[in-house]
């Protein structure tokens, strides 16, 4: 049977036009990109994690779901201050249960944003955000700026589905109606496909933005900025002119802006520049988010607990201070004593000092395939693949919620979804704590 | 050679990681690679492999080299992966986010073997186990 | 003046939040009563005496109380938070948020302090003899105003976002700073005797900042006005020749701040 309009659970694009056909033992996928297709193959792959395991005296062994959940609950109930890393490759529904367990235990809850677009979110907190849905840019934008993002490789269909190529209501000729600019220290495939590439020096995004803003304000930037950024002032002026003359400028930022040094300050000044630019033309800024539901955690945590990520429940109420209550920092400072990692390969993605400590402390990992995090875990709970095997909600890159429906069932009789697994775990944790 | 390390996605890194193939040979071939420009490659003596070391000198990782026009002299790139993250600066400047872009590292030729992802976890992160 | 001596004896495997350690809180209490005060090792609360031995009673009022922490407490946060009077001497290094929102009195840290010392401080003196990290006297996330009064003196180096959003008071850094020193500054004074890496005084709309050393990457939105000699701000003196810049013109129509940069160390500007 062919299933249509399936949502791809891989990157923040949340493409909603995937078509799959399940035959025995194989899956045929249409419309998804390379990355998306690879994950759809997980439904039938040979390396899929199918049995819970625990590590005992350095040896990994298969156990029943009940034993694995028991041991996970033991680890969490005995921990003084657990870290919950509620990854983005699962539904908001599962993340919500995770947040509640973290609150119940007085732990720290964080998600992929912290090692991804966390600074973007912090920048938005500082400056506010002129945002839009992806459709706005698609229909209106005649100038697209990819700043610090290699869209072709990190969100492969962004350019074809939302950004550059699609024909929009006011950009009828698609690519021919749009000017495309890339700002990146590397000559990425995206940069190659652009009309203008500003190859700035690494870690100088703030200076470049600041100089652009100074030009917009009718002043001359200090000449040293040419040497600092590697971009000549006339090119900066030309860029500002191009923006002013456009009808609609869509700026998409990536980790190049939020993760290079400057971090949330880069985003803050970019957002302020965008605000000011709206005196001349329409302009908005959005983040290209790498993991499918990374935006969802921010939304969810914000409306449930007031803060978008890095939430410390230590005092019984939520507190937030990136650098103090965020995953990498609490690990580096050894300020948690157990960890629950869901649908994110944390060990793979954090710097060595933090990864080492994470491997050191008792860790439970919920995932679908073997990866560094499962290797370093004490308990591994197999994951159910959202949007393929269970329904739920993701938030797309532009913070639009998308409900997804499965085309097959969870391979496990013991659990229907990650949400289900977490609810079972929560019940066990509660039973232990209240015994 | 002192350099600034940039990390980020490549399409095959994404395909392999999302497809659950982090322990495959292909993943290692794609990710355990340090991209350098021709000029720096020559200055390093055209090595097949390099050892990349974090600024504090504590962590290092051996990876293959790849010559590319996409980075400038003094800058290197490693696809987002466990190899890159071994040497990424762990300080977050009070933002929660490590320096995935622009971490200071040193790069030198090496004969060390390039470990696979699982070996890195077992040897570097989990000690002798 | 009554002196209370706290000696760290506890298990600091997880960090401890000790906002209860202030002269205001200790005044009028005996050593035993002080030992009963609850502090956090999140998510649990425990008696202060589980972490510190307590010697000496508090004074009759906060002014009359000195607290000496006799040892290193790098994993203890929030010492002196919201204090209004009296004195705290830390004979070693301390954790985050020392002197957070303090309004009066004096804190002396003989070692280093972690990030956020003197966040949104309103008055008093915070003197750190060693180094510190980020957000000295800075505004909390999303807030527009950092410190509004008092003085912070750092003898060593500080890292990033020193004096973010400062509206009043003074910050004097004896050593170097990294990035975004004086970000969004709108009043007050920041003096950096050493070097700054980049984005110095970025987005400033008021106040005065002085950099005595070299700025590696100058902020693009500043314009030079004049050269001035030997600056003096009340009791704070900065000798030598300084280039006077105004800005930050990257920020639209918001008034302007003054940035003095040592001439001798930044001739290329
Ligand atoms: S662009 Fe993203 S959401 Fe769309 S198919 Fe590719 S991986 Fe899936």
Coordinates of C-alpha atoms in Angstrom, one line a residue, chain A residues 80-298:
Chain A
X80 CA 20.5 13.4 43.5
X81 CA 20.2 15.6 40.4
X82 CA 19.5 13.9 37.1
X83 CA 19.9 15.5 33.7
X84 CA 17.2 15.0 31.1
X85 CA 18.2 15.5 27.6
X86 CA 15.0 15.4 25.7
X87 CA 16.1 15.1 22.1
X88 CA 14.4 16.5 19.2
X89 CA 13.9 13.4 17.1
X90 CA 10.7 12.6 18.8
X91 CA 7.3 14.1 19.5
X92 CA 6.4 17.0 21.7
X93 CA 4.2 14.5 23.5
X94 CA 7.2 12.4 24.6
X95 CA 9.2 15.5 25.5
X96 CA 6.4 16.7 27.7
X97 CA 6.4 13.6 29.8
X98 CA 10.2 13.9 30.1
X99 CA 9.8 17.5 31.3
X100 CA 7.4 16.4 33.9
X101 CA 9.7 13.7 35.2
X102 CA 12.5 16.2 35.4
X103 CA 10.2 18.6 37.4
X104 CA 9.1 15.7 39.6
X105 CA 12.7 14.8 40.4
X106 CA 14.1 18.3 40.6
X107 CA 16.5 17.7 37.8
X108 CA 17.7 19.7 34.8
X109 CA 15.9 19.4 31.5
X110 CA 17.5 20.4 28.2
X111 CA 17.2 19.6 24.5
X112 CA 19.1 19.9 21.3
X113 CA 18.6 23.6 21.1
X114 CA 21.2 24.0 23.7
X115 CA 23.9 22.7 21.3
X116 CA 22.2 24.0 18.3
X117 CA 20.1 27.1 18.0
X118 CA 20.0 27.9 21.7
X119 CA 21.8 31.2 21.1
X120 CA 19.3 32.0 18.4
X121 CA 16.5 31.6 21.0
X122 CA 18.5 33.7 23.5
X123 CA 19.0 36.4 20.8
X124 CA 15.2 36.4 20.2
X125 CA 14.7 36.9 24.0
X126 CA 17.0 39.9 23.8
X127 CA 15.7 41.6 20.7
X128 CA 12.3 40.1 19.7
X129 CA 11.9 38.6 16.3
X130 CA 10.4 39.7 13.0
X131 CA 9.5 36.3 11.9
X132 CA 7.2 34.7 9.4
X133 CA 6.1 31.3 8.3
X134 CA 8.0 29.6 5.6
X135 CA 5.2 30.3 3.1
X136 CA 5.7 34.0 3.4
X137 CA 9.2 33.9 2.2
X138 CA 8.3 31.4 -0.4
X139 CA 5.6 33.6 -1.9
X140 CA 7.1 37.0 -1.4
X141 CA 10.9 36.9 -1.0
X142 CA 12.9 38.3 -3.9
X143 CA 16.1 38.2 -1.9
X144 CA 17.2 35.3 0.2
X145 CA 20.2 35.4 2.5
X146 CA 21.7 32.2 3.9
X147 CA 23.8 33.4 6.8
X148 CA 26.1 30.8 8.3
X149 CA 24.1 27.9 7.0
X150 CA 24.9 25.4 4.3
X151 CA 21.2 24.9 3.5
X152 CA 21.9 22.4 0.6
X153 CA 23.5 20.0 3.0
X154 CA 21.8 20.7 6.4
X155 CA 18.2 21.1 5.2
X156 CA 18.5 19.7 1.7
X157 CA 15.0 20.6 0.5
X158 CA 14.9 24.1 2.0
X159 CA 16.0 25.8 -1.2
X160 CA 13.6 23.7 -3.3
X161 CA 10.6 23.7 -1.1
X162 CA 10.6 27.0 0.9
X163 CA 13.5 29.2 -0.1
X164 CA 14.8 29.7 -3.5
X165 CA 13.4 27.6 -6.3
X166 CA 9.7 27.4 -5.7
X167 CA 7.4 29.6 -7.7
X168 CA 5.7 31.9 -5.3
X169 CA 2.6 34.2 -5.7
X170 CA 4.8 37.3 -6.0
X171 CA 7.9 35.4 -7.1
X172 CA 6.4 33.7 -10.1
X173 CA 9.6 32.8 -11.8
X174 CA 11.0 31.1 -8.8
X175 CA 14.8 31.2 -8.8
X176 CA 14.9 33.8 -11.5
X177 CA 12.9 36.2 -9.4
X178 CA 15.2 35.9 -6.4
X179 CA 18.7 37.1 -5.6
X180 CA 20.5 34.6 -3.4
X181 CA 23.3 35.7 -1.0
X182 CA 25.3 33.4 1.2
X183 CA 27.5 34.5 4.1
X184 CA 29.8 31.8 5.1
X185 CA 33.5 31.4 5.9
X186 CA 33.5 28.3 3.8
X187 CA 32.8 28.0 0.1
X188 CA 30.0 25.5 0.6
X189 CA 27.8 24.1 -2.1
X190 CA 25.1 26.6 -1.0
X191 CA 27.6 29.4 -1.5
X192 CA 28.5 28.1 -4.9
X193 CA 24.9 28.2 -5.9
X194 CA 24.5 31.8 -4.8
X195 CA 24.6 35.1 -6.7
X196 CA 26.8 36.6 -4.0
X197 CA 29.0 34.9 -1.5
X198 CA 30.4 37.0 1.4
X199 CA 33.3 34.8 2.5
X200 CA 33.9 36.4 5.9
X201 CA 36.6 35.3 8.3
X202 CA 35.4 32.9 11.1
X203 CA 34.1 34.5 14.2
X204 CA 33.5 37.9 12.7
X205 CA 29.8 37.7 12.0
X206 CA 29.1 40.3 14.7
X207 CA 31.5 42.8 13.2
X208 CA 30.0 42.3 9.8
X209 CA 26.5 42.7 11.0
X210 CA 27.5 45.7 13.1
X211 CA 29.1 47.4 10.0
X212 CA 26.1 46.6 7.9
X213 CA 23.9 48.2 10.5
X214 CA 26.1 51.2 10.8
X215 CA 25.8 51.7 7.0
X216 CA 22.1 51.3 7.2
X217 CA 22.1 54.1 9.8
X218 CA 23.9 56.3 7.3
X219 CA 27.3 56.3 9.0
X220 CA 30.6 55.1 7.8
X221 CA 31.9 51.9 9.6
X222 CA 35.4 52.1 11.1
X223 CA 37.9 51.1 8.3
X224 CA 39.5 48.4 10.4
X225 CA 36.4 46.3 9.8
X226 CA 37.6 45.4 6.3
X227 CA 40.7 43.7 7.8
X228 CA 38.7 42.1 10.6
X229 CA 36.0 40.5 8.4
X230 CA 37.8 40.2 5.1
X231 CA 34.9 41.9 3.4
X232 CA 35.5 45.3 1.7
X233 CA 33.2 48.1 2.8
X234 CA 31.9 48.8 -0.7
X235 CA 30.6 45.2 -0.8
X236 CA 28.9 45.8 2.5
X237 CA 27.3 48.9 1.1
X238 CA 26.2 47.1 -2.0
X239 CA 24.6 44.4 0.1
X240 CA 22.6 46.9 2.2
X241 CA 21.5 48.6 -1.1
X242 CA 20.4 45.3 -2.5
X243 CA 18.4 44.6 0.6
X244 CA 16.8 48.0 0.6
X245 CA 15.8 47.7 -3.0
X246 CA 14.2 44.3 -2.6
X247 CA 10.5 43.8 -2.0
X248 CA 11.0 41.2 0.6
X249 CA 14.2 39.9 2.2
X250 CA 14.2 36.5 3.8
X251 CA 17.2 35.9 6.0
X252 CA 17.9 32.3 7.2
X253 CA 20.5 31.8 9.8
X254 CA 22.3 28.7 10.8
X255 CA 24.8 27.6 13.4
X256 CA 27.4 29.7 11.7
X257 CA 25.8 32.7 13.3
X258 CA 24.6 31.2 16.6
X259 CA 27.5 28.9 17.3
X260 CA 30.5 31.0 16.3
X261 CA 31.7 33.3 19.0
X262 CA 29.3 36.2 19.4
X263 CA 26.5 33.6 19.8
X264 CA 23.3 35.2 20.9
X265 CA 24.8 38.6 20.4
X266 CA 25.2 37.8 16.7
X267 CA 21.5 36.9 16.5
X268 CA 20.5 39.9 18.6
X269 CA 22.1 42.4 16.3
X270 CA 20.9 40.6 13.2
X271 CA 17.4 40.8 14.6
X272 CA 17.8 44.5 15.3
X273 CA 19.1 45.0 11.8
X274 CA 16.0 43.2 10.5
X275 CA 13.7 45.4 12.6
X276 CA 15.4 48.5 11.2
X277 CA 15.4 47.2 7.7
X278 CA 11.6 47.0 7.9
X279 CA 11.6 50.8 7.6
X280 CA 12.7 50.3 4.0
X281 CA 11.3 47.0 2.9
X282 CA 9.9 43.8 4.3
X283 CA 12.5 41.7 6.0
X284 CA 12.4 38.7 8.3
X285 CA 14.7 36.3 9.9
X286 CA 14.3 32.6 10.6
X287 CA 16.5 29.8 11.8
X288 CA 17.2 26.7 9.8
X289 CA 16.9 24.1 12.4
X290 CA 18.8 20.9 12.0
X291 CA 16.6 18.3 13.9
X292 CA 13.0 17.8 13.2
X293 CA 11.5 18.8 16.4
X294 CA 14.1 21.1 17.9
X295 CA 11.7 24.0 17.7
X296 CA 9.0 21.9 19.4
X297 CA 10.9 21.6 22.6
X298 CA 11.4 25.3 22.8

